[in-house]
JSON list of C-alpha atoms in Angstrom, two decimals:
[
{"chain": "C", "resi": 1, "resn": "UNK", "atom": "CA", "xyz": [14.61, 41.70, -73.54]},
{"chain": "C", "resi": 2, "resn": "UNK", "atom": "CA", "xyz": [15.22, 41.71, -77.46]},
{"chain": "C", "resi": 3, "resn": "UNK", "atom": "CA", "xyz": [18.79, 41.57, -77.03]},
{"chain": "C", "resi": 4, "resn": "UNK", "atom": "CA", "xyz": [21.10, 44.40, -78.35]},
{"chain": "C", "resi": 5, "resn": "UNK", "atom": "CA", "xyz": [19.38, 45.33, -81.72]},
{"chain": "C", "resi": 6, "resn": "UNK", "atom": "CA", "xyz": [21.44, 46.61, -85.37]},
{"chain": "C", "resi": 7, "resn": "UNK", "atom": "CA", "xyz": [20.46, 48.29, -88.14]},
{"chain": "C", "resi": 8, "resn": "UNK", "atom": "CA", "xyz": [20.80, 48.05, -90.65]},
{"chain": "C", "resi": 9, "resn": "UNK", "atom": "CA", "xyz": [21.57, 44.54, -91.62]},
{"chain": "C", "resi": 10, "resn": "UNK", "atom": "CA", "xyz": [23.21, 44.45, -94.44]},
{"chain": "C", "resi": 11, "resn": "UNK", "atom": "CA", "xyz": [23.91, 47.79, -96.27]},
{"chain": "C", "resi": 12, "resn": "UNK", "atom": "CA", "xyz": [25.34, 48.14, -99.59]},
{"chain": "C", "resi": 13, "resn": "UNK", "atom": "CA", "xyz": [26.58, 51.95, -100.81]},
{"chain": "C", "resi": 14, "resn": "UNK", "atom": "CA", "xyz": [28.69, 53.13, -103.29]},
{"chain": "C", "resi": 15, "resn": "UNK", "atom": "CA", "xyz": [32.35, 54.61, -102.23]},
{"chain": "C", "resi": 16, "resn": "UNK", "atom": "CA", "xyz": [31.98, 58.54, -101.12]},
{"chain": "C", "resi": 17, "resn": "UNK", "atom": "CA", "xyz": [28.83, 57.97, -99.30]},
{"chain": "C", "resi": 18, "resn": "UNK", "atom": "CA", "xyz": [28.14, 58.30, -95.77]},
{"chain": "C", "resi": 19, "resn": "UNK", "atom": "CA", "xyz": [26.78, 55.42, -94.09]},
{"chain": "C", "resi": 20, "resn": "UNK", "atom": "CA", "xyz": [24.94, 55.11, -90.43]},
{"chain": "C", "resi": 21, "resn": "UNK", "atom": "CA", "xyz": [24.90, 52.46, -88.71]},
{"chain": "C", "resi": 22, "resn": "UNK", "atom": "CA", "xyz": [22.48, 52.38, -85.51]},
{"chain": "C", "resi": 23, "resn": "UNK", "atom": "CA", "xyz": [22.42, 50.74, -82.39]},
{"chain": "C", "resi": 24, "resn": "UNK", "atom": "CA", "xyz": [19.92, 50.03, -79.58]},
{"chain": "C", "resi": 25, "resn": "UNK", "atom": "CA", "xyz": [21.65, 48.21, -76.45]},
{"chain": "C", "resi": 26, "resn": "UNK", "atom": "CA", "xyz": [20.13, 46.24, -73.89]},
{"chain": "C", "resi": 27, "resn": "UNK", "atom": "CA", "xyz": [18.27, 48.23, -71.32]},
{"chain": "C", "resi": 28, "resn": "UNK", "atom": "CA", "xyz": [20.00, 48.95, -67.99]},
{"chain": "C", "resi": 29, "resn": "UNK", "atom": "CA", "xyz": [23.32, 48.41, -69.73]},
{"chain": "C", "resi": 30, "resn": "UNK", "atom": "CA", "xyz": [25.74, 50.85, -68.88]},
{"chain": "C", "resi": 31, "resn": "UNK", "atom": "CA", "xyz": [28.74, 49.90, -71.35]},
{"chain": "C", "resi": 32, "resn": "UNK", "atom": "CA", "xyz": [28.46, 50.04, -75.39]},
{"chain": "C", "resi": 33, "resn": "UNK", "atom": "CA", "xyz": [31.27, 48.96, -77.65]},
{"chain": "C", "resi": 34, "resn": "UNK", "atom": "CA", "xyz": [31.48, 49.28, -81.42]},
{"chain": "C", "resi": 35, "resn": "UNK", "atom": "CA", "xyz": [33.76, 46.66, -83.15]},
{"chain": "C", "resi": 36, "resn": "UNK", "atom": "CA", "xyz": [34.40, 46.03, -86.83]},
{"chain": "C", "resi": 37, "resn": "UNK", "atom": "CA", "xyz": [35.49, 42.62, -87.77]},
{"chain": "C", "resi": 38, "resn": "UNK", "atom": "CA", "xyz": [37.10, 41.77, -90.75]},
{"chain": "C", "resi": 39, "resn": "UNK", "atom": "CA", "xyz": [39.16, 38.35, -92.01]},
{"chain": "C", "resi": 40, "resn": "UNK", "atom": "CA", "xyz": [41.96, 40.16, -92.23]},
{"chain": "C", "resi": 41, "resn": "UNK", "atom": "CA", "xyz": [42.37, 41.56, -88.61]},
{"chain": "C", "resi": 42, "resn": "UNK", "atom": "CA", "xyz": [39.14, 39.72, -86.74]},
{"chain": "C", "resi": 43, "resn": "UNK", "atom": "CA", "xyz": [37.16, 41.50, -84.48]},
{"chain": "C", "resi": 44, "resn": "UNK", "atom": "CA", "xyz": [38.78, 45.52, -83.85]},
{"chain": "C", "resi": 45, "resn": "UNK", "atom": "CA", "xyz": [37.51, 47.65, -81.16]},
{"chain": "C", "resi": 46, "resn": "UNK", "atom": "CA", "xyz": [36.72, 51.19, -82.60]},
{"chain": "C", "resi": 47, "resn": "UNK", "atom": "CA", "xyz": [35.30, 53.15, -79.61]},
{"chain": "C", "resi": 48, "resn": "UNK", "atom": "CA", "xyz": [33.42, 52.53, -76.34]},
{"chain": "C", "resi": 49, "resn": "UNK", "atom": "CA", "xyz": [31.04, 54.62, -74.05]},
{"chain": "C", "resi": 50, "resn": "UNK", "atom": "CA", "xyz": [30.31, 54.71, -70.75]},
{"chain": "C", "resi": 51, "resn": "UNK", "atom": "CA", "xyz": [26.90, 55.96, -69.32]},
{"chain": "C", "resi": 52, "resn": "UNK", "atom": "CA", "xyz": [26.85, 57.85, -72.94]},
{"chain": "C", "resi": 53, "resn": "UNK", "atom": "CA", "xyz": [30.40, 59.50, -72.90]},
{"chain": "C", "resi": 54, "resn": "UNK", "atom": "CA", "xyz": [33.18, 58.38, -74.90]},
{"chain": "C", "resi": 55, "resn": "UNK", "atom": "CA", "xyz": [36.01, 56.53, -72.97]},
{"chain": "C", "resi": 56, "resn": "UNK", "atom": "CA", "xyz": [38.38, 55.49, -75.78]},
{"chain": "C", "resi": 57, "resn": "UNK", "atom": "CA", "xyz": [38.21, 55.85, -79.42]},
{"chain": "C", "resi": 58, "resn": "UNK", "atom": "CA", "xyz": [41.78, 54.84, -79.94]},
{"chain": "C", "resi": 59, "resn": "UNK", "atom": "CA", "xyz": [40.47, 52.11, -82.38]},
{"chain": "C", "resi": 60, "resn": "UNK", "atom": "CA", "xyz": [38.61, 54.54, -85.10]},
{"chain": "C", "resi": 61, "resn": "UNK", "atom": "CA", "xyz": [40.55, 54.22, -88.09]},
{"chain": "C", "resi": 62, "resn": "UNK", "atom": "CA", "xyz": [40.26, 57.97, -89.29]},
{"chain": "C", "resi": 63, "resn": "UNK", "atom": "CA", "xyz": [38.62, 60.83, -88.94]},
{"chain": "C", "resi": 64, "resn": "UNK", "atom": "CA", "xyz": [36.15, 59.51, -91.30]},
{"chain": "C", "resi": 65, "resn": "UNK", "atom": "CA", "xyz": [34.69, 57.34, -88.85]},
{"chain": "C", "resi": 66, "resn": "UNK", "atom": "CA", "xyz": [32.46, 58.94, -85.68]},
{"chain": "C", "resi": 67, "resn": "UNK", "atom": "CA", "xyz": [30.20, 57.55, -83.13]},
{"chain": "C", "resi": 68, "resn": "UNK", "atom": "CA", "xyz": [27.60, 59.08, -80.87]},
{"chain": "C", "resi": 69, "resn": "UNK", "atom": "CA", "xyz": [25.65, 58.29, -78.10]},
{"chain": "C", "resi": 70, "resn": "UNK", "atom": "CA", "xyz": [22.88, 60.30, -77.45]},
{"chain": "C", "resi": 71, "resn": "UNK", "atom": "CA", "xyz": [21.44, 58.97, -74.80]},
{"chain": "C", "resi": 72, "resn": "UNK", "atom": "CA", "xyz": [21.46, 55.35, -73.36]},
{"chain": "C", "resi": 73, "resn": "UNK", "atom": "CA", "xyz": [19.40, 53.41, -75.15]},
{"chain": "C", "resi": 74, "resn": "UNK", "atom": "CA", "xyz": [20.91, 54.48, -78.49]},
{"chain": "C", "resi": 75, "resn": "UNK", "atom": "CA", "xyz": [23.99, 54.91, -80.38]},
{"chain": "C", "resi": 76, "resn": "UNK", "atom": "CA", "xyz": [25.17, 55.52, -84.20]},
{"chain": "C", "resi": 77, "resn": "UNK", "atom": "CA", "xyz": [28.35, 54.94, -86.22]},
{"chain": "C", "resi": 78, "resn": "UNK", "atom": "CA", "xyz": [28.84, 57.08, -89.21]},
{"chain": "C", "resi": 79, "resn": "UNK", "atom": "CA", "xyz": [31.57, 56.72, -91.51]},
{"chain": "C", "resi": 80, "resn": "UNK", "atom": "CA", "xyz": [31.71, 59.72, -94.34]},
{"chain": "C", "resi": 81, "resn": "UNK", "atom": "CA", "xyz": [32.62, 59.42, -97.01]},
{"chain": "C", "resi": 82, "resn": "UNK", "atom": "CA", "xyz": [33.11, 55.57, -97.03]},
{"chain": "C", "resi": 83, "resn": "UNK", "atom": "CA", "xyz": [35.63, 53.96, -99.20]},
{"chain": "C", "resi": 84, "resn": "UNK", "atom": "CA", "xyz": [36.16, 50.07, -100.17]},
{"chain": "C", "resi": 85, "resn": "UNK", "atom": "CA", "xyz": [38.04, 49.31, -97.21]},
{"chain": "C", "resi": 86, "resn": "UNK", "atom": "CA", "xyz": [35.86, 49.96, -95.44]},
{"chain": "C", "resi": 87, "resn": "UNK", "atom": "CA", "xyz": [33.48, 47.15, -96.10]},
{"chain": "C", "resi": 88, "resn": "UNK", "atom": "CA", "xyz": [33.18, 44.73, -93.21]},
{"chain": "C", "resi": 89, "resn": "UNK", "atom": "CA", "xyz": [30.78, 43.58, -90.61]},
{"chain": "C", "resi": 90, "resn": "UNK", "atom": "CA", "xyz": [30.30, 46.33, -87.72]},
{"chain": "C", "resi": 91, "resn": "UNK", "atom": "CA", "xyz": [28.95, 44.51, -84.32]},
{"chain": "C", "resi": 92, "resn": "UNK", "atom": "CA", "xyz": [27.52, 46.86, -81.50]},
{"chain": "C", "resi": 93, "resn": "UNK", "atom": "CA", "xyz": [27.79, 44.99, -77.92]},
{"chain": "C", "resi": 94, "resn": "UNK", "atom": "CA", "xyz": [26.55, 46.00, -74.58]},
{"chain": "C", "resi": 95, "resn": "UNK", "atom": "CA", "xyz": [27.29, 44.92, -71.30]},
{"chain": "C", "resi": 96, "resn": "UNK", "atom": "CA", "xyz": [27.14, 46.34, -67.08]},
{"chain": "C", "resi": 97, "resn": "UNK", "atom": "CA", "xyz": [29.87, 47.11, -64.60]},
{"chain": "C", "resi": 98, "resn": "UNK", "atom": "CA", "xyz": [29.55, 44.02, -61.98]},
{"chain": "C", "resi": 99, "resn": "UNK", "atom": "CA", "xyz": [31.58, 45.76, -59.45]},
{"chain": "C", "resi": 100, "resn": "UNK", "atom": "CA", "xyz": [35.39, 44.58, -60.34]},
{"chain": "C", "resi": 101, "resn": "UNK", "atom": "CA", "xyz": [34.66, 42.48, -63.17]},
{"chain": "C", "resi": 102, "resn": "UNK", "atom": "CA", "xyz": [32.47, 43.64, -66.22]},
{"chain": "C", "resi": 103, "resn": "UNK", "atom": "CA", "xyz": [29.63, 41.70, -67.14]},
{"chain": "C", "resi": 104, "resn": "UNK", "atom": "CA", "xyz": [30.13, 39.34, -70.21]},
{"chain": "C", "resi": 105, "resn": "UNK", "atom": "CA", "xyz": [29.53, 41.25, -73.69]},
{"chain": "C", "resi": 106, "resn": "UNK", "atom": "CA", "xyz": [26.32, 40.69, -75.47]},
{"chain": "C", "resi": 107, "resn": "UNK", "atom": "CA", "xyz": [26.98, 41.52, -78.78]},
{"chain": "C", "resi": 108, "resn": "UNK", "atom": "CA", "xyz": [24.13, 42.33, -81.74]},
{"chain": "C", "resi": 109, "resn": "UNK", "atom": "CA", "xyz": [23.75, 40.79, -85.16]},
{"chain": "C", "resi": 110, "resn": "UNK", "atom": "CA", "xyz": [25.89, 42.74, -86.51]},
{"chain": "C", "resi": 111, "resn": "UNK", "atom": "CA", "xyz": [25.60, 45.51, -89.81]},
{"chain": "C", "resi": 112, "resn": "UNK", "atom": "CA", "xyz": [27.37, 44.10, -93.10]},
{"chain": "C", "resi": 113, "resn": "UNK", "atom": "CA", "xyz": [28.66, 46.76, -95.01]},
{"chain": "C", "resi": 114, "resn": "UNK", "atom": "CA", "xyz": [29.62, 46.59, -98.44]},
{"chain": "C", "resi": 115, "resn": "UNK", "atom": "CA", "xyz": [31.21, 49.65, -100.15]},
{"chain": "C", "resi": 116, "resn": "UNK", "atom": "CA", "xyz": [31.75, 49.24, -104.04]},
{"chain": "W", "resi": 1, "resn": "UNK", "atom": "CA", "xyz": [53.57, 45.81, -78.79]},
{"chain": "W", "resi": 2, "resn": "UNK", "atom": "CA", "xyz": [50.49, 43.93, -77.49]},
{"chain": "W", "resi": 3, "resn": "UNK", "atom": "CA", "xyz": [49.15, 40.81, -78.77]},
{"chain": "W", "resi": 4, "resn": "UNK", "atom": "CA", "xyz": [46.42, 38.43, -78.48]},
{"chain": "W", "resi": 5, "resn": "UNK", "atom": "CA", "xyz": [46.92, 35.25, -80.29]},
{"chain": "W", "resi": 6, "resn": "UNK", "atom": "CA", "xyz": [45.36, 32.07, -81.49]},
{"chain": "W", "resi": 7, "resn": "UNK", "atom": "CA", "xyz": [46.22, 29.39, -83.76]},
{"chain": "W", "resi": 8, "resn": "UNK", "atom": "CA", "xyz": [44.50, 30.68, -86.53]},
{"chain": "W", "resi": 9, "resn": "UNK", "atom": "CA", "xyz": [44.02, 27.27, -88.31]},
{"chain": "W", "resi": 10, "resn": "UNK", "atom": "CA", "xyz": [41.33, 25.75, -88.30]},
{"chain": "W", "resi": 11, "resn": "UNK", "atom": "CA", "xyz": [40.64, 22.69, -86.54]},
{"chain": "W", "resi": 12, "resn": "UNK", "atom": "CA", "xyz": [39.55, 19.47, -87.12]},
{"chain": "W", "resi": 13, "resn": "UNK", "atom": "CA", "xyz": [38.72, 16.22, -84.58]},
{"chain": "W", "resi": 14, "resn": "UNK", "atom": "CA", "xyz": [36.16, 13.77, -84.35]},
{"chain": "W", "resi": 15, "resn": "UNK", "atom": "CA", "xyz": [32.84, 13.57, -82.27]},
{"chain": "W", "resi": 16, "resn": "UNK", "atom": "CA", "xyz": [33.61, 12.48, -79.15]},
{"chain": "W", "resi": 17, "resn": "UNK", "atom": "CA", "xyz": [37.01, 13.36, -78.67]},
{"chain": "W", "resi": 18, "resn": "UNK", "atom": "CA", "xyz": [38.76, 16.34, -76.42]},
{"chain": "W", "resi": 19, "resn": "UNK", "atom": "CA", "xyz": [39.07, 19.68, -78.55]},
{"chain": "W", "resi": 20, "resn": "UNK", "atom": "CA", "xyz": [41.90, 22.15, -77.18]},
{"chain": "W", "resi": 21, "resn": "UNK", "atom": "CA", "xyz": [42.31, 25.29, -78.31]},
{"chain": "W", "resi": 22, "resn": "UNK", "atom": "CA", "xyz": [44.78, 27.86, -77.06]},
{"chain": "W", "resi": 23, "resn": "UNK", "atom": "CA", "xyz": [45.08, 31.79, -76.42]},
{"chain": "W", "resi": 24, "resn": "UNK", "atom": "CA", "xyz": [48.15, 32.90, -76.07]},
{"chain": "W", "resi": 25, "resn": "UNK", "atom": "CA", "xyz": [48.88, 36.81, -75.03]},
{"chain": "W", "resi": 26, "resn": "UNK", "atom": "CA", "xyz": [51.73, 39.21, -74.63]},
{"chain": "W", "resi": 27, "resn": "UNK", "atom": "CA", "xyz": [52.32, 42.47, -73.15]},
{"chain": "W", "resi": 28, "resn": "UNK", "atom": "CA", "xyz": [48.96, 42.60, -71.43]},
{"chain": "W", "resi": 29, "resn": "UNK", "atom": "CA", "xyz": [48.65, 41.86, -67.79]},
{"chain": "W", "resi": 30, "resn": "UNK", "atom": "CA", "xyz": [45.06, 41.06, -67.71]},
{"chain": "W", "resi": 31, "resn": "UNK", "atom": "CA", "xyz": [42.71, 40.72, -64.16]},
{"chain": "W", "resi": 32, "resn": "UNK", "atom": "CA", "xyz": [40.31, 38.17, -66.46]},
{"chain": "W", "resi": 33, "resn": "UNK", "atom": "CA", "xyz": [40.14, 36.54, -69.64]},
{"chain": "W", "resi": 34, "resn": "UNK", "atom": "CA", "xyz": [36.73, 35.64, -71.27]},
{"chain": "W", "resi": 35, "resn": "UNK", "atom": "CA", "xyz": [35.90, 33.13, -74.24]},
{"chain": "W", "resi": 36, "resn": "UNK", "atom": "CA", "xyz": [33.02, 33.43, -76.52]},
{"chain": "W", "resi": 37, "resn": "UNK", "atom": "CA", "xyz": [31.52, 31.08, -79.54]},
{"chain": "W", "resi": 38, "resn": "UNK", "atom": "CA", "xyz": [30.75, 33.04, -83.30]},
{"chain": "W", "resi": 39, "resn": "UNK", "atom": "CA", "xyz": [28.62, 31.41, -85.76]},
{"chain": "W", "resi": 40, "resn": "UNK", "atom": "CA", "xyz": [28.62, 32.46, -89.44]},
{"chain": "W", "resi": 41, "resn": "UNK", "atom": "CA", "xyz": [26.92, 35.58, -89.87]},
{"chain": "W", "resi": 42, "resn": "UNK", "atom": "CA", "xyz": [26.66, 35.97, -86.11]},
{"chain": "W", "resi": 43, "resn": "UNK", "atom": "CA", "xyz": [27.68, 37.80, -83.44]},
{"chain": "W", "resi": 44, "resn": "UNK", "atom": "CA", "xyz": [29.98, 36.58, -80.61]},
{"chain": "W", "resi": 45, "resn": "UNK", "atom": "CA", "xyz": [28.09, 34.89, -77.99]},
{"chain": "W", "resi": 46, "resn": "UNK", "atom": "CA", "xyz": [29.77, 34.80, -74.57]},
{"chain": "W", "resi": 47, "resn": "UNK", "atom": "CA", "xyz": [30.72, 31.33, -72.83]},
{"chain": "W", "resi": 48, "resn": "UNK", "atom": "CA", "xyz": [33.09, 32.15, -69.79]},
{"chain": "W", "resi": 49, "resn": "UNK", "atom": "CA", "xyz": [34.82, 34.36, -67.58]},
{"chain": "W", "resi": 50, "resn": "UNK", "atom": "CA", "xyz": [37.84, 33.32, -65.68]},
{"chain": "W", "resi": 51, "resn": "UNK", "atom": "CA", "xyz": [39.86, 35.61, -63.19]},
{"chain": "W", "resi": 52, "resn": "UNK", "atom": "CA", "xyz": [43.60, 35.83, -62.87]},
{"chain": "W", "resi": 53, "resn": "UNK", "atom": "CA", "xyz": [43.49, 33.77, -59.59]},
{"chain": "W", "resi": 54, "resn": "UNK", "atom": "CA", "xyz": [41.27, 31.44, -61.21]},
{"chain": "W", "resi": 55, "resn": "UNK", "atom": "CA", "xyz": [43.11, 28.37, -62.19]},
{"chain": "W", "resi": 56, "resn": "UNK", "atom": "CA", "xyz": [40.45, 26.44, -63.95]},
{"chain": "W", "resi": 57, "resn": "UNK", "atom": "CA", "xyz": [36.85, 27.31, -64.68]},
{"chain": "W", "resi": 58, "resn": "UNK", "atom": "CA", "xyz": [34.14, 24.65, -65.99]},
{"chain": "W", "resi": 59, "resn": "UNK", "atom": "CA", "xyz": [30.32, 24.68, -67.34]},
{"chain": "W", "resi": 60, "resn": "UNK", "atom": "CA", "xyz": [28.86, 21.40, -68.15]},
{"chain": "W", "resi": 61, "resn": "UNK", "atom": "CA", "xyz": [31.10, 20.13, -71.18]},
{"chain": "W", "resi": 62, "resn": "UNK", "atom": "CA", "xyz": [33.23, 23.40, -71.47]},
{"chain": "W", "resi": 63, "resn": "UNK", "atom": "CA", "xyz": [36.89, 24.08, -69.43]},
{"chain": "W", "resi": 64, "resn": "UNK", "atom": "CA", "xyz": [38.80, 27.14, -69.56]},
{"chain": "W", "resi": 65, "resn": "UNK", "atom": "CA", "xyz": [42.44, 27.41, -67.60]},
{"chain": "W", "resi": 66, "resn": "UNK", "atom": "CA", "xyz": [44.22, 30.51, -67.06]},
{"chain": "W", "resi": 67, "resn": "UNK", "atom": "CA", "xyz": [48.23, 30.49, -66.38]},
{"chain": "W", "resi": 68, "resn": "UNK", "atom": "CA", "xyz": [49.29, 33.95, -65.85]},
{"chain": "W", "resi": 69, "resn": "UNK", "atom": "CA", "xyz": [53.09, 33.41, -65.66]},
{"chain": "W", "resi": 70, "resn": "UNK", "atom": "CA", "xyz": [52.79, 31.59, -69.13]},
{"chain": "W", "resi": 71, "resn": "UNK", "atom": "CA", "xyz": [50.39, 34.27, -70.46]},
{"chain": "W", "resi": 72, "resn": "UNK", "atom": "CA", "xyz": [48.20, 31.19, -72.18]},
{"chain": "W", "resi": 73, "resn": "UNK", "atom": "CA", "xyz": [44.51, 30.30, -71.80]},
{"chain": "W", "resi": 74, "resn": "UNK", "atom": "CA", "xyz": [43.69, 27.07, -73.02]},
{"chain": "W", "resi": 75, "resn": "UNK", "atom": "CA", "xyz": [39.48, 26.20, -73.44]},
{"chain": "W", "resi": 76, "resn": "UNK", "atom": "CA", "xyz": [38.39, 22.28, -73.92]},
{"chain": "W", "resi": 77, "resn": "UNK", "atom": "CA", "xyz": [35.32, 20.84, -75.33]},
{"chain": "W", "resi": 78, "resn": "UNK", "atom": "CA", "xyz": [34.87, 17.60, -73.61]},
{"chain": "W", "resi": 79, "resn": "UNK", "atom": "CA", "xyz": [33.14, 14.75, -75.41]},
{"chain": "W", "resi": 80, "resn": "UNK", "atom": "CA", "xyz": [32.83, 17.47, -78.78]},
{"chain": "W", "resi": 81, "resn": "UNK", "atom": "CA", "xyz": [29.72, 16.73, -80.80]},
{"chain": "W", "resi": 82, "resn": "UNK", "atom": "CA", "xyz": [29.42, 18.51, -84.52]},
{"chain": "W", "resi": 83, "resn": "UNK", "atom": "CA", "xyz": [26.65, 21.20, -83.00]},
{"chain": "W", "resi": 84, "resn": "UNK", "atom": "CA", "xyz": [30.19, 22.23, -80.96]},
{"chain": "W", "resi": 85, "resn": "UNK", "atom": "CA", "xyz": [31.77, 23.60, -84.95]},
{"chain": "W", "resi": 86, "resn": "UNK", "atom": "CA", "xyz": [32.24, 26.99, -84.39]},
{"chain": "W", "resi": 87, "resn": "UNK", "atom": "CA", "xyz": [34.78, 29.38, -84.00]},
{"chain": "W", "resi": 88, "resn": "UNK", "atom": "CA", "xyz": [36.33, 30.85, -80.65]},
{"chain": "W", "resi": 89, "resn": "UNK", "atom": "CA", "xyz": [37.57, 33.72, -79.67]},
{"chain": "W", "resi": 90, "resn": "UNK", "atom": "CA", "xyz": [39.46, 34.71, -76.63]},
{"chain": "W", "resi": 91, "resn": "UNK", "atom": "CA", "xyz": [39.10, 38.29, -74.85]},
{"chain": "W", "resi": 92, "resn": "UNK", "atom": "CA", "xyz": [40.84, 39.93, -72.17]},
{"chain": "W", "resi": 93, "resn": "UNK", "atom": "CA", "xyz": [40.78, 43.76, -70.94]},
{"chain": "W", "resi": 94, "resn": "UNK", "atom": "CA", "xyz": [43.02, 45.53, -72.20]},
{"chain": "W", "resi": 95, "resn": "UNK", "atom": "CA", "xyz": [43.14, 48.27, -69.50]},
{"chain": "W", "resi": 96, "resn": "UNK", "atom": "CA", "xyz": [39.52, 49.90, -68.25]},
{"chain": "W", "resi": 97, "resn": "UNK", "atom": "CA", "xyz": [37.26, 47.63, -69.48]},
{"chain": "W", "resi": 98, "resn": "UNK", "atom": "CA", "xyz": [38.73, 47.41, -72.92]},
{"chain": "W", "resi": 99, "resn": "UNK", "atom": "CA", "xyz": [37.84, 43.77, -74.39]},
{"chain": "W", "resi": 100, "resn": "UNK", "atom": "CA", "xyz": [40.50, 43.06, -76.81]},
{"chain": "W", "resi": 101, "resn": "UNK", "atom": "CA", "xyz": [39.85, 39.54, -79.05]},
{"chain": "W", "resi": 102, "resn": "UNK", "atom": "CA", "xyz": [42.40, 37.67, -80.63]},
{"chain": "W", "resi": 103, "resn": "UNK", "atom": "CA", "xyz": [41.72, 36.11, -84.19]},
{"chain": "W", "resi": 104, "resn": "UNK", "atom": "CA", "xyz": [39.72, 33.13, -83.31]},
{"chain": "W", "resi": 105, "resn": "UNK", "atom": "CA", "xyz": [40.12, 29.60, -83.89]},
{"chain": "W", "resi": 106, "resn": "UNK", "atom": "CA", "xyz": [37.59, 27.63, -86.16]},
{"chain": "W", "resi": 107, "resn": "UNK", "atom": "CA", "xyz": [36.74, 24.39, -84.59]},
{"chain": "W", "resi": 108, "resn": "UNK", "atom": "CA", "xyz": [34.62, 21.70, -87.23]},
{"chain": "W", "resi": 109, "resn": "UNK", "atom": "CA", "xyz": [34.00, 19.04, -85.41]},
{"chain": "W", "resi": 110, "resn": "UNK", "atom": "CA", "xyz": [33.27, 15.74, -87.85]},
{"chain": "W", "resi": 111, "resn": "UNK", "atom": "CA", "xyz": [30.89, 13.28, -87.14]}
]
């Protein structure tokens, strides 16, 4: 397996723009987590899904940010319009219910964002 | 309010010797804790999982200890080589399979 794959790497828009970041988790994963991790605050859970559907987005800043999950082998983060603070590095991770303990995370490359 | 914290500078020790690094948390009751290793411009990469009646974990050079009525995790890096400079974060669930990560310490080990 590939691994949970990002895109894009590195993106680099202006402020006011929308932005999309995508996702592709590992296959027969059942859990997908979007953090954002910054200096500042480290690494910030946003939202998670289970089996596609939404479990908690307590972490999404604003309404500005959403996240979908169409179906299981994909998921996107949009944030419109973006705005300086923004800019950060957004990780996508994956991982499987083992029974009473969830499997470790396996976490992508991340998407460096850079809003000017 | 809840809390996940780790001693945010960074730290130094020579090859060979024992590195300790701590986790401390508050407000959480967490079933497991897990640690993980981030390179620069990487993403977390997982290295253990220890349970709340776990008292000690190990894998190969690597030691993780859980004390639930002190709310501390402390991870060791036995005979630390410079490969081992990283830095490491701490997660536990925060309720339903919520990882939360504390700040991360930077380890440099120098040769």
């Amino acid at each position: 397996d590939a691994g949970v794959i990002q895109s894009p790497r590195h993106e680099v828009t202006e402020m006011g723009q929308e932005v999309t970041l995508r996702c592709k988790p590992i296959s027969g994963h059942d859990y997908l987590f979007w953090y954002r991790q910054t200096m500042m605050r480290g690494l910030e859970l946003l939202i998670y899904f289970n089996n596609n559907v939404p479990i908690d987005d307590s972490g999404m800043p604003e309404d500005r940010f959403s996240a979908k999950m169409p179906n299981a082998s994909f998921s996107t983060l949009k944030i419109q319009p973006s705005e300086p603070r923004d800019s950060a590095v957004y990780f996508c991770a994956s991982s499987f219910d083992g029974g009473l303990v969830l499997g470790e995370l396996f976490f992508g490359e991340g998407s460096r964002l850079t809003v000017l | 309010s809840q809390k996940i914290e780790q001693n945010s500078e960074a730290l130094n020790i020579q090859e060979g010797k024992t590195a300790t690094l701590t986790c401390n948390y508050t407000n959480y009751s967490p079933a497991y804790l897990q640690w993980y290793r981030q390179d620069p411009g990487r993403g977390p990469v997982f290295l253990l999982l220890i349970r709340e009646n776990e008292k000690e974990k190990r894998k190969e050079r690597l030691k993780v200890t859980f004390d639930t009525t002190l709310k501390q995790s402390l991870f060791h890096i036995t005979a630390s080589q410079p490969a081992d400079s990283a830095t490491y974060l701490c997660a536990l669930d925060g309720g339903t399979y919520k990882y939360i990560f504390g700040t991360g310490t930077r380890l440099k080990v120098l040769a």
